[in-house]
Short mmCIF file of C-alpha atoms in Angstrom, two decimals:
data_model
loop_
_atom_site.label_atom_id
_atom_site.label_comp_id
_atom_site.label_asym_id
_atom_site.label_seq_id
_atom_site.Cartn_x
_atom_site.Cartn_y
_atom_site.Cartn_z
CA ASN A 198 65.79 31.64 -53.91
CA ALA A 199 66.42 34.50 -55.47
CA GLY A 200 64.29 34.29 -58.45
CA VAL A 201 61.40 35.82 -59.67
CA MET A 202 58.81 35.27 -57.31
CA GLN A 203 54.75 35.26 -58.08
CA ASN A 204 51.74 34.58 -56.17
CA PRO A 205 49.34 32.38 -55.94
CA ARG A 206 50.38 30.20 -58.27
CA HIS A 207 47.15 29.02 -58.53
CA LEU A 208 43.93 31.78 -58.36
CA VAL A 209 40.15 30.88 -58.94
CA ARG A 210 37.42 33.46 -59.32
CA ARG A 211 33.94 33.15 -60.18
CA ARG A 212 32.93 36.14 -62.43
CA GLY A 213 32.66 39.60 -61.10
CA GLN A 214 35.24 39.77 -58.92
CA GLU A 215 38.88 40.35 -58.70
CA ALA A 216 42.03 39.20 -59.00
CA ARG A 217 44.92 40.46 -57.60
CA LEU A 218 48.75 38.54 -58.57
CA ARG A 219 51.61 39.69 -57.47
CA CYS A 220 55.09 39.43 -58.59
CA SER A 221 58.28 40.32 -57.07
CA PRO A 222 61.25 40.63 -59.21
CA MET A 223 65.17 39.30 -58.82
CA LYS A 224 67.05 40.57 -56.61
CA GLY A 225 68.63 44.08 -58.53
CA HIS A 226 65.82 43.80 -60.70
CA SER A 227 64.15 46.50 -61.76
CA HIS A 228 61.78 46.41 -64.29
CA VAL A 229 59.38 44.07 -64.59
CA TYR A 230 57.01 42.67 -67.00
CA TRP A 231 53.89 40.70 -67.35
CA TYR A 232 53.18 38.40 -70.03
CA ARG A 233 49.39 36.68 -69.89
CA GLN A 234 49.54 33.14 -71.87
CA LEU A 235 46.56 31.89 -73.01
CA PRO A 236 45.61 28.01 -73.90
CA GLU A 237 47.87 26.81 -76.75
CA GLU A 238 49.13 30.63 -77.80
CA GLY A 239 52.47 32.11 -77.37
CA LEU A 240 53.13 34.44 -74.48
CA LYS A 241 51.01 38.13 -74.76
CA PHE A 242 53.38 41.11 -73.81
CA MET A 243 50.73 43.45 -71.14
CA VAL A 244 52.58 45.39 -69.40
CA TYR A 245 56.44 47.06 -68.53
CA LEU A 246 56.83 49.14 -65.26
CA GLN A 247 59.75 50.41 -63.26
CA LYS A 248 58.99 51.33 -59.74
CA GLU A 249 56.34 53.83 -59.47
CA ASN A 250 56.45 54.36 -63.18
CA ILE A 251 54.60 52.12 -66.40
CA ILE A 252 57.01 52.24 -68.97
CA ASP A 253 54.82 50.54 -71.77
CA GLU A 254 51.24 48.60 -71.42
CA SER A 255 50.12 48.79 -74.98
CA GLY A 256 49.44 44.87 -74.65
CA MET A 257 47.09 45.41 -71.83
CA PRO A 258 43.36 45.77 -72.40
CA LYS A 259 41.65 48.80 -72.21
CA GLU A 260 39.66 48.04 -69.37
CA ARG A 261 39.26 45.66 -66.40
CA PHE A 262 43.31 45.92 -66.06
CA SER A 263 45.69 47.58 -64.20
CA ALA A 264 49.44 47.61 -63.01
CA GLU A 265 51.30 49.57 -60.69
CA PHE A 266 54.34 48.35 -59.07
CA PRO A 267 55.17 50.59 -56.20
CA LYS A 268 58.22 52.20 -54.48
CA GLU A 269 57.88 49.32 -51.68
CA GLY A 270 56.61 45.43 -52.40
CA PRO A 271 55.54 43.29 -55.40
CA SER A 272 54.57 44.33 -58.51
CA ILE A 273 50.45 44.15 -58.80
CA LEU A 274 48.53 43.38 -61.70
CA ARG A 275 44.65 43.68 -61.15
CA ILE A 276 42.18 42.46 -63.23
CA GLN A 277 38.52 43.92 -62.26
CA GLN A 278 34.89 42.35 -62.74
CA VAL A 279 37.00 38.88 -63.99
CA VAL A 280 35.20 37.60 -67.23
CA ARG A 281 36.06 33.55 -68.55
CA GLY A 282 38.13 34.98 -71.09
CA ASP A 283 41.08 36.05 -68.09
CA SER A 284 41.57 32.63 -67.60
CA ALA A 285 45.04 32.31 -68.32
CA ALA A 286 48.85 31.85 -67.13
CA TYR A 287 49.85 35.31 -66.24
CA PHE A 288 53.60 35.73 -66.22
CA CYS A 289 55.92 37.94 -65.11
CA ALA A 290 59.45 38.92 -65.94
CA SER A 291 61.97 40.63 -64.67
CA SER A 292 65.43 42.50 -65.94
CA PRO A 293 67.98 45.00 -64.43
CA GLY A 294 67.09 48.02 -65.91
CA GLU A 295 68.25 50.85 -67.88
CA GLY A 296 72.17 51.13 -69.03
CA LEU A 297 72.37 47.22 -70.06
CA VAL A 298 71.31 46.53 -73.67
CA ASN A 299 70.21 43.09 -74.86
CA SER A 300 69.41 41.49 -71.19
CA PRO A 301 67.20 38.35 -71.07
CA LEU A 302 64.02 38.39 -68.79
CA HIS A 303 63.92 35.46 -66.38
CA PHE A 304 60.13 34.80 -65.20
CA GLY A 305 58.36 33.97 -62.33
CA ASN A 306 56.59 30.39 -62.50
CA GLY A 307 53.43 32.50 -63.07
CA THR A 308 49.60 32.42 -61.78
CA ARG A 309 46.87 30.82 -63.34
CA LEU A 310 43.86 32.45 -63.19
CA THR A 311 40.81 30.92 -63.16
CA VAL A 312 37.41 32.39 -63.37
CA THR A 313 34.35 30.16 -63.05
CA ASP B 92 49.87 40.91 -85.44
CA GLN B 93 51.77 37.84 -85.18
CA GLN B 94 55.86 39.42 -85.39
CA VAL B 95 57.46 36.03 -84.58
CA LYS B 96 56.10 33.34 -85.58
CA GLN B 97 56.92 29.36 -85.48
CA ASN B 98 54.90 27.28 -87.18
CA SER B 99 55.81 23.97 -86.57
CA PRO B 100 53.34 23.60 -83.65
CA SER B 101 55.26 20.20 -82.20
CA LEU B 102 58.46 18.06 -83.02
CA SER B 103 60.16 14.76 -82.11
CA VAL B 104 63.02 13.74 -82.56
CA GLN B 105 65.06 9.98 -81.38
CA GLU B 106 67.40 11.35 -78.27
CA GLY B 107 70.80 11.34 -79.68
CA ARG B 108 69.93 13.29 -82.61
CA ILE B 109 69.38 16.69 -83.74
CA SER B 110 67.08 18.59 -83.22
CA ILE B 111 66.00 21.92 -85.08
CA LEU B 112 63.65 24.60 -84.13
CA ASN B 113 62.03 27.47 -86.36
CA CYS B 114 61.60 30.82 -85.85
CA ASP B 115 60.62 33.61 -88.32
CA TYR B 116 59.67 37.47 -87.70
CA THR B 117 58.61 40.38 -89.84
CA ASN B 118 59.80 43.18 -88.31
CA SER B 119 63.54 43.91 -89.31
CA MET B 120 63.65 46.49 -87.02
CA PHE B 121 64.39 43.55 -84.13
CA ASP B 122 67.86 43.14 -83.25
CA TYR B 123 67.84 40.77 -80.26
CA PHE B 124 66.68 37.72 -80.09
CA LEU B 125 66.26 35.04 -77.44
CA TRP B 126 65.05 31.13 -77.36
CA TYR B 127 63.29 29.94 -74.04
CA LYS B 128 62.71 26.61 -73.29
CA LYS B 129 59.24 25.40 -70.72
CA TYR B 130 58.21 23.11 -68.47
CA PRO B 131 53.90 22.42 -67.85
CA ALA B 132 53.10 24.63 -64.98
CA GLU B 133 57.24 26.25 -65.16
CA GLY B 134 57.59 29.93 -66.08
CA PRO B 135 59.84 30.25 -69.16
CA THR B 136 63.72 29.38 -69.04
CA PHE B 137 65.95 31.48 -70.85
CA LEU B 138 68.48 29.19 -72.77
CA ILE B 139 70.31 30.71 -75.56
CA SER B 140 70.73 34.80 -77.50
CA ILE B 141 71.84 36.17 -80.02
CA SER B 142 72.61 40.02 -81.69
CA SER B 143 71.52 40.82 -84.87
CA ILE B 144 75.54 41.67 -85.56
CA LYS B 145 76.25 37.65 -85.66
CA ASP B 146 75.18 34.73 -87.36
CA LYS B 147 75.76 32.49 -84.51
CA ASN B 148 76.05 32.00 -80.68
CA GLU B 149 77.00 27.81 -79.31
CA ASP B 150 76.05 27.18 -76.04
CA GLY B 151 77.33 24.24 -75.02
CA ARG B 152 74.72 21.67 -76.64
CA PHE B 153 72.85 24.49 -78.01
CA THR B 154 73.07 26.36 -80.86
CA VAL B 155 71.34 29.58 -82.50
CA PHE B 156 71.48 30.89 -86.05
CA LEU B 157 70.27 34.11 -87.35
CA ASN B 158 69.96 34.58 -91.17
CA LYS B 159 69.00 38.51 -91.24
CA SER B 160 68.14 38.16 -95.15
CA ALA B 161 65.82 35.88 -94.16
CA LYS B 162 64.48 37.23 -91.16
CA HIS B 163 64.87 33.52 -89.75
CA LEU B 164 66.79 32.23 -86.52
CA SER B 165 66.89 28.22 -85.47
CA LEU B 166 68.13 26.43 -82.73
CA HIS B 167 69.83 23.50 -83.61
CA ILE B 168 70.50 21.12 -80.00
CA VAL B 169 73.02 18.42 -80.54
CA PRO B 170 72.77 15.60 -79.45
CA SER B 171 68.61 15.70 -78.08
CA GLN B 172 68.04 13.99 -74.72
CA PRO B 173 64.52 13.02 -73.48
CA GLY B 174 65.27 15.81 -71.20
CA ASP B 175 65.24 18.17 -73.86
CA SER B 176 61.66 17.57 -74.22
CA ALA B 177 59.91 20.42 -73.60
CA VAL B 178 57.65 23.91 -75.49
CA TYR B 179 60.77 26.42 -76.99
CA PHE B 180 59.49 29.46 -77.24
CA CYS B 181 61.57 32.44 -80.24
CA ALA B 182 61.29 35.85 -78.75
CA ALA B 183 62.48 39.55 -80.37
CA SER B 184 63.06 42.12 -79.42
CA GLU B 185 64.07 45.52 -81.26
CA GLY B 186 66.54 48.74 -79.76
CA ASN B 187 66.52 48.81 -75.81
CA PHE B 188 63.21 48.79 -75.31
CA ASN B 189 63.31 44.93 -73.60
CA LYS B 190 59.99 44.52 -75.21
CA PHE B 191 60.24 41.39 -76.14
CA TYR B 192 57.76 39.55 -78.83
CA PHE B 193 56.82 35.64 -78.19
CA GLY B 194 56.80 33.27 -80.76
CA SER B 195 53.85 30.38 -80.25
CA GLY B 196 56.31 27.92 -79.03
CA THR B 197 56.60 24.28 -80.42
CA LYS B 198 56.57 21.10 -78.44
CA LEU B 199 59.99 18.89 -78.38
CA ASN B 200 59.43 15.15 -77.41
CA VAL B 201 62.93 13.23 -77.45
CA LYS B 202 62.07 10.41 -77.54
CA PRO B 203 64.33 7.46 -75.67
#
């Protein structure tokens, strides 16, 4: 399967624990995006990364949230000290990268985070 | 800052008829627009796109119309099929940034 792979599909954490969400982009894609969907809402942009670079993190909450896309391995979205309001579906998307104007994002199936 | 709006949360259509899903945006700098389809427990799937230099793009049963002066786009599905029942999101981006703003979605139900 050459699509965007996210794991885990479901993640349950107690308040105060850490959540780590992983995303492997489509083969040949060098740009990764993280979006969050709260219940009954649309997708909200969080962060846009290239390998080893954060391009735009304007949608990330200022505290507890961080993202990385290392040279080797998947992109990681990390939420520290989770609270109930973090419960949502987190979607990762990828695109081919620079020089390719107007290309759609390809999404994974998401990680559904539940904070108890 | 809701820059992309889908004002109809749901739409019900009879099989074989036309489905029209609407989307409005506020940022006149948006120049690339997408429609995605989403089934429960899955990620959004890209359907069709249009750039601001066009006013219409067609792909099989799906046609997207763009009215730049009204800052409005619509997705037409003809004929509608029960398998089209899903949530449809419109999205828009500005320039070469590939940062997309999404609407809140319209849930389409196509009745057999």
